[in-house]
Structure formats: C-alpha cells, structure tokens
Coordinates of C-alpha atoms in Angstrom, one line a residue:
M142 CA 33.0 3.3 -11.9
S143 CA 30.0 4.6 -13.5
D144 CA 26.9 6.0 -11.6
L145 CA 24.5 4.3 -14.1
P146 CA 22.6 1.4 -13.0
P147 CA 24.1 -1.9 -14.4
R148 CA 21.6 -2.5 -17.5
Q149 CA 21.9 1.1 -18.5
R150 CA 25.6 1.2 -18.0
L151 CA 25.9 -1.7 -20.4
G152 CA 23.6 -0.3 -22.9
Q153 CA 25.6 2.8 -23.0
L154 CA 28.9 0.9 -23.4
L155 CA 27.4 -1.4 -26.1
R156 CA 26.0 1.7 -28.1
S157 CA 29.2 3.6 -27.9
M158 CA 31.3 0.4 -28.9
S159 CA 29.0 -0.1 -32.0
K160 CA 29.6 3.5 -32.9
H161 CA 33.3 4.1 -32.2
L162 CA 35.2 0.6 -32.3
P163 CA 34.8 -0.1 -36.0
G164 CA 36.7 3.1 -36.8
Q165 CA 39.3 2.5 -33.9
L166 CA 40.2 -0.9 -35.5
D167 CA 41.0 0.9 -38.8
G168 CA 39.3 -1.4 -41.2
L169 CA 40.1 -4.6 -39.5
L170 CA 36.6 -5.8 -39.3
E171 CA 36.4 -6.1 -43.0
N172 CA 38.8 -9.1 -42.7
A173 CA 36.8 -12.4 -43.3
R174 CA 38.0 -13.6 -39.9
F175 CA 35.9 -11.0 -38.1
T176 CA 32.8 -11.4 -40.1
D177 CA 30.8 -12.6 -37.0
G178 CA 32.2 -9.9 -34.8
A179 CA 31.3 -7.2 -37.2
A180 CA 27.9 -8.6 -37.7
A181 CA 27.5 -8.6 -33.8
L182 CA 28.4 -4.9 -33.6
Q183 CA 25.8 -4.1 -36.4
R184 CA 23.1 -5.8 -34.2
L185 CA 24.1 -3.7 -31.4
A186 CA 23.4 -0.6 -33.1
D187 CA 19.7 -1.7 -33.5
P188 CA 17.9 -0.1 -30.4
M189 CA 15.3 -2.8 -30.4
H190 CA 17.8 -5.7 -30.5
L191 CA 19.8 -4.1 -27.8
E192 CA 16.7 -3.3 -25.5
K193 CA 15.4 -6.9 -25.8
A194 CA 19.0 -8.3 -24.8
L195 CA 19.1 -6.1 -21.7
A196 CA 15.8 -6.9 -20.6
R197 CA 16.7 -10.6 -20.4
M198 CA 19.8 -10.0 -18.2
S199 CA 19.9 -9.8 -14.5
L200 CA 21.5 -6.9 -12.8
E201 CA 24.5 -9.1 -11.8
E202 CA 25.0 -10.4 -15.2
A203 CA 24.8 -6.9 -16.7
G204 CA 27.3 -5.4 -14.4
W205 CA 29.7 -8.3 -14.9
L206 CA 29.4 -8.0 -18.6
A207 CA 30.0 -4.2 -18.6
D208 CA 33.1 -4.7 -16.5
M209 CA 34.5 -7.4 -18.9
L210 CA 33.7 -5.5 -22.1
T211 CA 35.2 -2.3 -20.6
E212 CA 38.6 -3.9 -20.0
R213 CA 38.6 -5.7 -23.4
W214 CA 37.7 -2.4 -25.1
S215 CA 40.4 -0.6 -23.1
G216 CA 43.0 -3.2 -24.2
L217 CA 42.3 -2.5 -27.9
A218 CA 41.7 1.4 -27.9
E219 CA 40.8 4.4 -26.0
L220 CA 37.1 4.2 -24.4
Q221 CA 34.8 6.7 -26.2
L222 CA 31.6 6.7 -24.3
E223 CA 28.3 8.4 -25.5
P224 CA 26.6 10.9 -23.2
E225 CA 24.0 9.0 -21.1
V226 CA 21.4 9.6 -18.6
A227 CA 19.2 6.9 -16.6
I228 CA 16.3 6.9 -14.1
V229 CA 17.6 5.3 -10.9
A230 CA 14.5 3.2 -10.0
P231 CA 13.8 -0.3 -8.6
D232 CA 12.7 -3.0 -11.0
E233 CA 9.8 -3.8 -8.9
L234 CA 7.8 -2.8 -5.9
W235 CA 5.7 -4.8 -3.7
L236 CA 2.4 -2.9 -2.5
G237 CA -0.4 -3.4 -0.1
A238 CA -3.6 -1.6 0.0
E239 CA -2.1 1.9 -0.2
P240 CA -0.2 3.9 -2.9
V241 CA 3.5 4.3 -2.4
R242 CA 5.5 7.4 -3.1
L243 CA 9.1 6.8 -4.0
A244 CA 12.0 9.2 -4.7
L245 CA 13.4 9.0 -8.2
S246 CA 16.6 10.5 -9.4
L247 CA 18.8 10.8 -12.5
A248 CA 22.3 9.4 -13.1
A249 CA 24.4 10.9 -15.7
V250 CA 27.6 10.3 -17.6
G251 CA 29.3 12.9 -19.9
L252 CA 27.0 15.8 -19.2
D253 CA 27.9 19.2 -18.2
E254 CA 26.7 20.2 -14.8
G255 CA 23.3 22.0 -14.3
F256 CA 21.0 19.7 -16.4
E257 CA 17.3 19.7 -15.6
A258 CA 14.5 17.3 -16.6
L259 CA 10.7 17.3 -17.5
W260 CA 9.0 14.1 -16.1
E261 CA 6.0 12.4 -17.2
G262 CA 4.2 9.2 -16.5
A263 CA 3.6 7.9 -13.1
V264 CA 5.1 10.8 -11.1
L265 CA 3.8 13.6 -9.0
P266 CA 3.4 16.9 -11.0
G267 CA 6.4 19.3 -10.4
A268 CA 8.7 21.8 -11.8
P269 CA 11.7 20.8 -14.0
S270 CA 14.2 19.0 -11.8
P271 CA 16.7 16.0 -11.8
K272 CA 14.5 14.5 -9.1
A273 CA 10.9 13.4 -9.1
T274 CA 8.5 11.2 -7.1
L275 CA 7.0 8.0 -8.2
L276 CA 3.4 7.4 -7.4
A277 CA 2.8 3.8 -7.4
K278 CA -0.8 2.6 -7.1
P279 CA -1.8 -0.9 -6.0
P280 CA -2.5 -3.4 -8.8
E281 CA -6.1 -4.0 -9.6
G282 CA -7.2 -7.4 -10.6
N283 CA -4.9 -10.3 -11.5
A284 CA -3.1 -8.8 -14.5
P285 CA 0.6 -7.7 -14.4
E286 CA 1.0 -4.1 -14.0
V287 CA 3.8 -1.6 -14.3
A288 CA 4.4 2.0 -13.6
R289 CA 6.2 3.8 -16.5
V290 CA 8.2 6.9 -16.2
R291 CA 10.2 9.2 -18.6
A292 CA 12.4 12.2 -18.2
H293 CA 13.1 14.6 -21.0
V294 CA 16.5 15.9 -20.1
R295 CA 17.7 19.3 -21.2
A296 CA 21.6 19.4 -20.9
S297 CA 24.7 20.3 -22.6
V298 CA 27.8 18.2 -23.7
K299 CA 31.0 20.2 -23.9
G300 CA 28.9 23.2 -24.1
Q301 CA 26.8 22.0 -26.8
R302 CA 23.0 21.8 -25.8
C303 CA 21.2 18.5 -26.2
V304 CA 18.1 16.8 -25.2
L305 CA 18.2 13.2 -23.9
I306 CA 15.5 10.8 -23.0
A307 CA 15.5 8.5 -20.0
Q308 CA 12.7 5.9 -19.3
A309 CA 12.1 3.3 -16.7
Q310 CA 9.3 0.9 -15.7
V311 CA 8.7 -0.6 -12.3
A312 CA 6.8 -3.7 -11.9
L313 CA 4.0 -3.4 -9.4
R314 CA 3.4 -6.5 -7.4
R315 CA 0.7 -7.5 -4.9
P316 CA 1.7 -10.1 -2.7
S317 CA -0.1 -13.4 -2.4
V318 CA 0.9 -16.9 -0.6
V319 CA -0.4 -20.1 -1.5
V320 CA -0.3 -22.7 1.7
S321 CA -0.3 -26.4 1.1
E322 CA -2.9 -28.4 3.0
D323 CA -0.3 -29.8 5.5
R324 CA 0.8 -26.1 6.0
R325 CA 4.5 -26.9 5.4
R326 CA 4.8 -25.5 1.8
L327 CA 4.2 -22.0 1.1
L328 CA 4.4 -20.5 -2.3
A329 CA 4.9 -16.8 -2.6
Q330 CA 3.7 -15.0 -5.8
D331 CA 2.2 -11.7 -7.0
Q332 CA -1.3 -10.9 -8.2
A333 CA -0.6 -12.5 -11.6
G334 CA 0.8 -15.8 -10.2
R335 CA 4.6 -14.8 -10.9
P336 CA 6.8 -16.3 -8.2
A337 CA 8.5 -14.2 -5.7
V338 CA 12.0 -15.4 -5.8
G339 CA 14.6 -14.2 -3.1
C340 CA 12.0 -12.4 -1.1
R341 CA 11.5 -12.2 2.6
L342 CA 8.6 -14.2 3.8
E343 CA 7.5 -13.8 7.5
V344 CA 5.4 -16.5 9.1
G345 CA 4.4 -15.1 12.4
T346 CA 7.7 -14.1 14.0
D347 CA 9.8 -16.4 11.8
V348 CA 11.5 -15.0 8.8
H349 CA 12.2 -17.0 5.5
L350 CA 13.8 -16.3 2.2
T351 CA 11.8 -17.7 -0.7
G352 CA 13.7 -20.2 -3.0
A353 CA 13.2 -21.2 -6.6
G354 CA 9.7 -20.7 -7.7
G355 CA 9.1 -18.7 -4.7
L356 CA 8.8 -21.8 -2.4
V357 CA 9.5 -22.0 1.4
E358 CA 9.4 -25.5 2.9
L359 CA 8.9 -25.7 6.8
Q360 CA 10.2 -28.4 8.9
V361 CA 7.2 -28.3 10.9
A362 CA 3.7 -27.3 10.1
A363 CA 2.9 -23.7 10.5
A364 CA 0.3 -22.9 13.2
S365 CA -3.1 -22.0 11.8
G366 CA -4.1 -18.4 11.9
L367 CA -0.4 -17.1 11.8
P368 CA 0.0 -13.9 9.9
L369 CA 1.9 -13.7 6.7
K370 CA 4.0 -10.9 5.3
L371 CA 5.9 -10.9 2.1
E372 CA 8.6 -8.1 1.8
G373 CA 6.9 -6.6 4.7
I374 CA 3.4 -6.4 3.2
P375 CA 0.5 -8.3 4.8
A376 CA -0.4 -11.3 2.7
G377 CA -3.0 -13.1 4.6
R378 CA -2.9 -15.9 7.3
I379 CA -2.2 -19.5 7.5
P380 CA -5.5 -21.1 6.9
G381 CA -7.4 -23.5 9.2
A382 CA -9.1 -23.2 12.5
R383 CA -7.0 -21.6 15.1
P384 CA -5.9 -24.0 18.1

C-alpha cells in the first residue's frame, strides 16, 4: 500500500499508466475496438485534464479507484510506477481568531533515501528538510481563502539525481452558524457561505454532526444564549434573550 494520500496516489497511478501501459499492450490499442480506451489514456497524459478530474473526487472515491485500477493493471502487466512525492496536508482547516501552525511532511514513492526539500508558500522559513510548518492565518472578509504550499524536492532515483515538485492547498474556513427563528434549525457554514458537511457542531454541551447542506435539526428548540462551536471553534451563541 502506498504512503501517498489518495488523490496523489491515484494521480501517480494514472500518469504511470498513460506512459507505460500502451507499450505493455504491444500495439493492442491500435485496434479499432479500443479507440475509446486509447483516447482516455491520451487524456490522462494531459496534466490539466488529470488535475481537474482529481479535484472533483472525494478522498474515498480516489482511494477506491486507485485500488481498482491497480488490480486491473496488475492483471494485464507488471506495474511500472513513476517516482512521486506529495505533501501530506489536510484539505481544509477551521480557524478562529488566531493563526494555526500545522506540521507538514512529504510522502514519497520510488525515491532513494535521503531526499530533502526547499519549501515555499504559507510555511515558516527553515533549512531544507522533508518537513515544514504550515502557518495558516484566519480568513479576512467573506471570500474563500486557501493556504498554498510548494516543495522543491531534491532526490535521486536509482542513483540518478532529480528534482520533483510537490504542491498542496488547504482551504481556510472561519465558522459561522445561522439559527432559525424557532431555534430548531442550525445551518453551519464558513465565511463564504459554503456548507460545513459532516462537521461537529456543539450546542452548549450537546454535540451534533452536520448533515447535507451543513444542517442540524433539533427535536427541541435550543435555549437562548447557549454557546456554539463548530469543529471546536467558537461560532457565536443561540440568539434571543436568555431566560
């Protein structure tokens, strides 16, 4: 099992497949029966097309597809994976009023031991290292914000020196909760109005998991003045005069 995050693992697999599989099939793709398959492999060789496809997938979907393609490729020929390096980072961070520091690391496949990286972007300055510290600042205003990070990795593959680029972006989200007039429907979202789905919403001492659209529906109206927290971050209080 690869140490790469699911989307990066799938990306490595698809890039490797588009490069090596046609030769392994020894001209089979030239047959008219496989026109669509050959065209699909050519599209996967386009970095822009591949990145857009990966961005639309959930982590679960990417992991499942990587497993399935690995099994099917192995049934046709020997896997030939290209060297790959990826930044291990969350897709998003919920932030309050203070900046957050988060440890970042690199996952690599096919590299010799002893690689190092020069980091740039939203990281604290430091010497070349396979690790870095993300500095995430709270979003200002109501626009979507991301922290972008890039690593220039100096490594070797089977004794041959090479440079690989790894990059990642982390969505920065400031919590907000909209409470209905009857105080029974709570809508969790971020500063840009994007729903907080599958997140932990605390209403006083009660803990709920947000559903579709970031919604939580209560059986009984929440008491006025109760504190709200989304993913552990203060997000205001239930409105209305306290009893």
